[in-house]
Amino acid sequence: PLFQSPCCLCEAMSDLLDASVQNFKLRRPEVQIAKCGSGIYEVQGRRIKLESNGWGQPLVVDGPLRQPLSDYIDGSGRHEA
């Protein structure tokens, strides 16, 4: 269909995030990541919220800030927005 319901869009975004996280895990197998709920993951023992940037890169959400998961793991402040 040309137009999707908001529920379908949420599902699609969730699927995109899950695929992004799986891809990240393949590139960085040393990083421990487990899904706890919709958009909530445990990363290296810490519970964090993730969202997809829409281009296959998971972002850590911390209040108004967003940071690529790879920068978060590496302890870098680069690309914080």
C-alpha atoms as a printed R data frame, in Angstrom:
   type eleno elety resid chain resno      x      y      z
1  ATOM     1    CA   PRO     A     1  0.000  0.000  0.000
2  ATOM     2    CA   LEU     A     2  1.052  3.560 -0.674
3  ATOM     3    CA   PHE     A     3  0.280  4.702  2.865
4  ATOM     4    CA   GLN     A     4  1.024  2.620  5.926
5  ATOM     5    CA   SER     A     5 -0.596  2.896  9.305
6  ATOM     6    CA   PRO     A     6  1.528  4.335 12.128
7  ATOM     7    CA   CYS     A     7  1.637  0.875 13.696
8  ATOM     8    CA   CYS     A     8  3.191 -0.594 10.541
9  ATOM     9    CA   LEU     A     9  5.734  2.230 10.474
10 ATOM    10    CA   CYS     A    10  6.681  1.537 14.093
11 ATOM    11    CA   GLU     A    11  7.140 -2.138 13.276
12 ATOM    12    CA   ALA     A    12  9.278 -1.283 10.268
13 ATOM    13    CA   MET     A    13 11.486  1.018 12.364
14 ATOM    14    CA   SER     A    14 11.806 -1.672 15.031
15 ATOM    15    CA   ASP     A    15 12.790 -4.228 12.384
16 ATOM    16    CA   LEU     A    16 15.331 -1.785 10.955
17 ATOM    17    CA   LEU     A    17 16.814 -1.221 14.418
18 ATOM    18    CA   ASP     A    18 17.017 -4.969 15.090
19 ATOM    19    CA   ALA     A    19 18.772 -5.485 11.738
20 ATOM    20    CA   SER     A    20 21.151 -2.600 12.494
21 ATOM    21    CA   VAL     A    21 22.037 -4.078 15.877
22 ATOM    22    CA   GLN     A    22 22.571 -7.539 14.357
23 ATOM    23    CA   ASN     A    23 24.864 -6.017 11.728
24 ATOM    24    CA   PHE     A    24 26.763 -4.142 14.450
25 ATOM    25    CA   LYS     A    25 27.196 -7.399 16.397
26 ATOM    26    CA   LEU     A    26 28.687 -9.052 13.303
27 ATOM    27    CA   ARG     A    27 31.203 -6.210 12.920
28 ATOM    28    CA   ARG     A    28 31.982 -5.999 16.648
29 ATOM    29    CA   PRO     A    29 31.579 -9.529 18.092
30 ATOM    30    CA   GLU     A    30 33.474 -8.567 21.251
31 ATOM    31    CA   VAL     A    31 30.613 -6.258 22.290
32 ATOM    32    CA   GLN     A    32 27.901 -7.910 24.393
33 ATOM    33    CA   ILE     A    33 24.448 -6.767 23.274
34 ATOM    34    CA   ALA     A    34 21.098 -8.238 24.306
35 ATOM    35    CA   LYS     A    35 17.613 -6.951 23.469
36 ATOM    36    CA   CYS     A    36 15.496 -6.265 26.558
37 ATOM    37    CA   GLY     A    37 12.436 -4.704 24.942
38 ATOM    38    CA   SER     A    38 11.328 -2.418 22.159
39 ATOM    39    CA   GLY     A    39 14.315 -0.125 21.595
40 ATOM    40    CA   ILE     A    40 15.875 -1.140 24.926
41 ATOM    41    CA   TYR     A    41 19.125 -3.100 24.895
42 ATOM    42    CA   GLU     A    42 21.720 -4.185 27.409
43 ATOM    43    CA   VAL     A    43 25.139 -3.216 26.087
44 ATOM    44    CA   GLN     A    44 28.229 -4.249 28.030
45 ATOM    45    CA   GLY     A    45 26.073 -4.647 31.155
46 ATOM    46    CA   ARG     A    46 24.313 -1.269 30.863
47 ATOM    47    CA   ARG     A    47 20.691 -0.825 29.836
48 ATOM    48    CA   ILE     A    48 20.358  1.797 27.130
49 ATOM    49    CA   LYS     A    49 17.829  3.033 24.602
50 ATOM    50    CA   LEU     A    50 18.689  2.652 20.917
51 ATOM    51    CA   GLU     A    51 17.086  3.941 17.757
52 ATOM    52    CA   SER     A    52 18.031  3.599 14.119
53 ATOM    53    CA   ASN     A    53 19.345  6.526 12.140
54 ATOM    54    CA   GLY     A    54 17.520  5.039  9.141
55 ATOM    55    CA   TRP     A    55 20.771  4.223  7.348
56 ATOM    56    CA   GLY     A    56 21.678  1.061  9.218
57 ATOM    57    CA   GLN     A    57 23.478  2.615 12.162
58 ATOM    58    CA   PRO     A    58 22.139  2.215 15.701
59 ATOM    59    CA   LEU     A    59 22.163  5.373 17.816
60 ATOM    60    CA   VAL     A    60 22.313  5.562 21.609
61 ATOM    61    CA   VAL     A    61 19.622  7.896 22.940
62 ATOM    62    CA   ASP     A    62 20.489  9.743 26.142
63 ATOM    63    CA   GLY     A    63 17.876 12.407 26.758
64 ATOM    64    CA   PRO     A    64 18.160 14.892 23.884
65 ATOM    65    CA   LEU     A    65 21.552 13.524 22.794
66 ATOM    66    CA   ARG     A    66 22.095 10.891 20.127
67 ATOM    67    CA   GLN     A    67 25.387  9.156 19.500
68 ATOM    68    CA   PRO     A    68 26.395  6.290 17.190
69 ATOM    69    CA   LEU     A    69 26.637  3.026 19.131
70 ATOM    70    CA   SER     A    70 30.248  2.522 17.988
71 ATOM    71    CA   ASP     A    71 31.272  5.891 19.492
72 ATOM    72    CA   TYR     A    72 29.396  5.057 22.701
73 ATOM    73    CA   ILE     A    73 31.208  1.711 22.994
74 ATOM    74    CA   ASP     A    74 34.577  3.344 22.307
75 ATOM    75    CA   GLY     A    75 33.919  6.081 24.884
76 ATOM    76    CA   SER     A    76 34.201  8.793 22.261
77 ATOM    77    CA   GLY     A    77 32.285 12.053 22.352
78 ATOM    78    CA   ARG     A    78 32.545 12.323 18.579
79 ATOM    79    CA   HIS     A    79 29.317 12.655 16.647
80 ATOM    80    CA   GLU     A    80 27.195 13.524 19.707
81 ATOM    81    CA   ALA     A    81 24.225 15.558 18.666
